[in-house]
């Protein structure tokens, strides 16, 4: 099992959720977050001078999926989250060693 964390533009959430549903992924965690990437936020010139916004609003989607679904899920997120502009976000993949369903106690262990 792996964890995929995708940090995306808030206005792409609907499209990403739909793309995930289309590849059979229903369960996910969604959080409103703030962050900064390589450009360390956003710099812009207003009438009164130069402004810098340190942290921009983003949405983090977390999905725990089977290893074999990794490429399919990543492709779905790439296609649905991309605008081609800076700030489109990042995807991080990590291994998961254990998962439990609280209702039933059902447990999955991965070496
Ligand atoms: N190395 C990182 N560690 C943790 N979070 C990150 C990292 N890089 C990006 N993020 C998160 O992803 C969000 C979007 O990042 P962003 O798309 O601006 O990345 P980038 O590497 O600067 O790419 P781009 O050059 O396309 O802007 C950030 O606001 C932050 O929440
Ligand atoms: Mg950036």
Coordinates of C-alpha atoms and ligand atoms in Angstrom, one line a residue:
X1 CA 0.0 0.0 0.0
X2 CA 1.2 3.5 -0.7
X3 CA 0.2 7.0 0.3
X4 CA -0.2 9.7 -2.3
X5 CA -0.2 13.2 -1.2
X6 CA -1.1 15.7 -3.9
X7 CA -1.0 19.4 -3.2
X8 CA -3.1 21.2 -5.8
X9 CA -4.7 24.5 -6.6
X10 CA -8.0 24.8 -4.7
X11 CA -9.9 25.5 -7.9
X12 CA -8.8 22.1 -9.4
X13 CA -10.2 20.1 -6.5
X14 CA -13.5 19.3 -8.3
X15 CA -11.7 18.2 -11.4
X16 CA -9.2 16.0 -9.5
X17 CA -12.0 14.4 -7.4
X18 CA -13.8 13.5 -10.6
X19 CA -10.7 12.1 -12.2
X20 CA -10.0 9.9 -9.1
X21 CA -13.6 8.7 -9.1
X22 CA -13.2 7.7 -12.8
X23 CA -10.2 5.5 -12.0
X24 CA -12.1 3.9 -9.1
X25 CA -10.8 5.8 -6.2
X26 CA -13.6 6.8 -3.8
X27 CA -11.9 7.2 -0.4
X28 CA -9.7 10.2 0.2
X29 CA -8.9 12.9 2.7
X30 CA -9.0 16.5 1.7
X31 CA -7.6 19.4 3.6
X32 CA -7.3 23.1 3.0
X33 CA -3.7 24.0 3.6
X34 CA -1.3 26.9 3.0
X35 CA 2.1 26.5 1.4
X36 CA 5.0 27.7 -0.7
X37 CA 7.0 26.1 -3.4
X38 CA 10.3 27.0 -5.1
X39 CA 9.3 30.6 -5.7
X40 CA 8.6 31.0 -1.9
X41 CA 5.2 32.4 -2.5
X42 CA 4.1 35.1 -4.8
X43 CA 5.6 38.6 -5.5
X44 CA 3.6 41.2 -7.2
X45 CA 3.6 45.0 -7.8
X46 CA 0.6 46.9 -6.5
X47 CA -0.1 50.6 -6.8
X48 CA 1.6 51.2 -3.5
X49 CA 4.7 49.1 -4.1
X50 CA 6.1 45.6 -4.1
X51 CA 4.1 42.9 -2.2
X52 CA 5.0 39.4 -1.3
X53 CA 2.5 36.7 -0.2
X54 CA 4.5 34.1 1.8
X55 CA 2.0 31.3 1.8
X56 CA -0.7 30.6 -0.8
X57 CA -3.9 28.6 -0.2
X58 CA -3.7 25.1 -1.6
X59 CA -5.7 21.8 -1.2
X60 CA -4.0 18.6 0.0
X61 CA -5.5 15.4 -1.1
X62 CA -4.4 12.2 0.6
X63 CA -5.2 8.8 -0.8
X64 CA -4.0 5.4 0.4
X65 CA -4.1 3.0 -2.5
X66 CA -2.8 -0.4 -3.6
X67 CA 0.8 -0.4 -5.2
X68 CA -0.6 -1.5 -8.5
X69 CA -2.8 1.6 -8.8
X70 CA 0.1 4.0 -8.4
X71 CA 0.6 5.1 -12.0
X72 CA -3.1 5.2 -12.8
X73 CA -3.8 7.5 -9.8
X74 CA -0.8 9.7 -10.5
X75 CA -1.7 10.1 -14.2
X76 CA -5.3 11.0 -13.2
X77 CA -4.1 13.7 -10.8
X78 CA -1.5 15.1 -13.3
X79 CA -4.1 15.4 -16.0
X80 CA -6.8 16.9 -13.9
X81 CA -4.7 19.3 -11.8
X82 CA -2.4 20.8 -14.4
X83 CA -2.8 24.3 -15.8
X84 CA 0.8 24.6 -17.0
X85 CA 1.4 27.7 -14.8
X86 CA 3.7 27.9 -11.8
X87 CA 2.0 26.8 -8.6
X88 CA 0.2 23.8 -10.1
X89 CA 1.4 21.7 -7.1
X90 CA 3.3 18.6 -6.3
X91 CA 2.7 14.9 -5.7
X92 CA 4.5 12.9 -3.1
X93 CA 4.4 9.1 -2.8
X94 CA 5.3 7.2 0.4
X95 CA 5.2 3.5 1.5
X96 CA 2.6 2.5 4.1
X97 CA 3.2 -0.3 6.5
X98 CA -0.1 -0.8 8.2
X99 CA -3.7 0.2 7.9
X100 CA -6.8 -0.6 10.0
X101 CA -10.5 -0.1 9.6
X102 CA -11.9 1.1 12.9
X103 CA -15.4 -0.2 12.5
X104 CA -14.4 -3.8 12.0
X105 CA -10.8 -4.0 13.3
X106 CA -9.8 -5.3 9.9
X107 CA -6.1 -4.9 9.4
X108 CA -3.7 -4.8 6.5
X109 CA 0.0 -5.2 7.1
X110 CA 2.7 -4.7 4.4
X111 CA 6.3 -5.8 4.8
Ligands
LIG1 N1 9.4 20.5 -1.2 C1 8.2 20.7 -0.8 N2 7.9 20.3 0.5 C2 6.6 20.5 1.0 N3 5.6 21.0 0.3 C3 5.9 21.4 -1.0 C4 7.2 21.3 -1.5 N4 7.1 21.8 -2.8 C5 5.9 22.3 -3.0 N5 5.1 22.0 -1.9 C6 3.7 22.4 -1.7 O1 3.1 22.4 -2.9 C7 2.5 23.7 -3.1 C8 2.6 24.1 -4.6 O2 3.9 24.1 -4.9 P1 4.3 24.6 -6.4 O3 3.4 24.1 -7.4 O4 4.5 26.1 -6.3 O5 5.8 23.9 -6.5 P2 7.0 24.4 -7.3 O6 8.1 23.4 -7.0 O7 7.3 25.8 -6.9 O8 6.6 24.3 -8.8 P3 6.3 25.5 -9.8 O9 7.7 25.9 -10.3 O10 5.5 24.9 -10.9 O11 5.6 26.6 -9.1 C9 3.2 24.6 -2.2 O12 2.4 25.7 -1.8 C10 3.5 23.7 -1.0 O13 2.3 23.6 -0.2
LIG2 MG1 5.9 27.4 -7.2

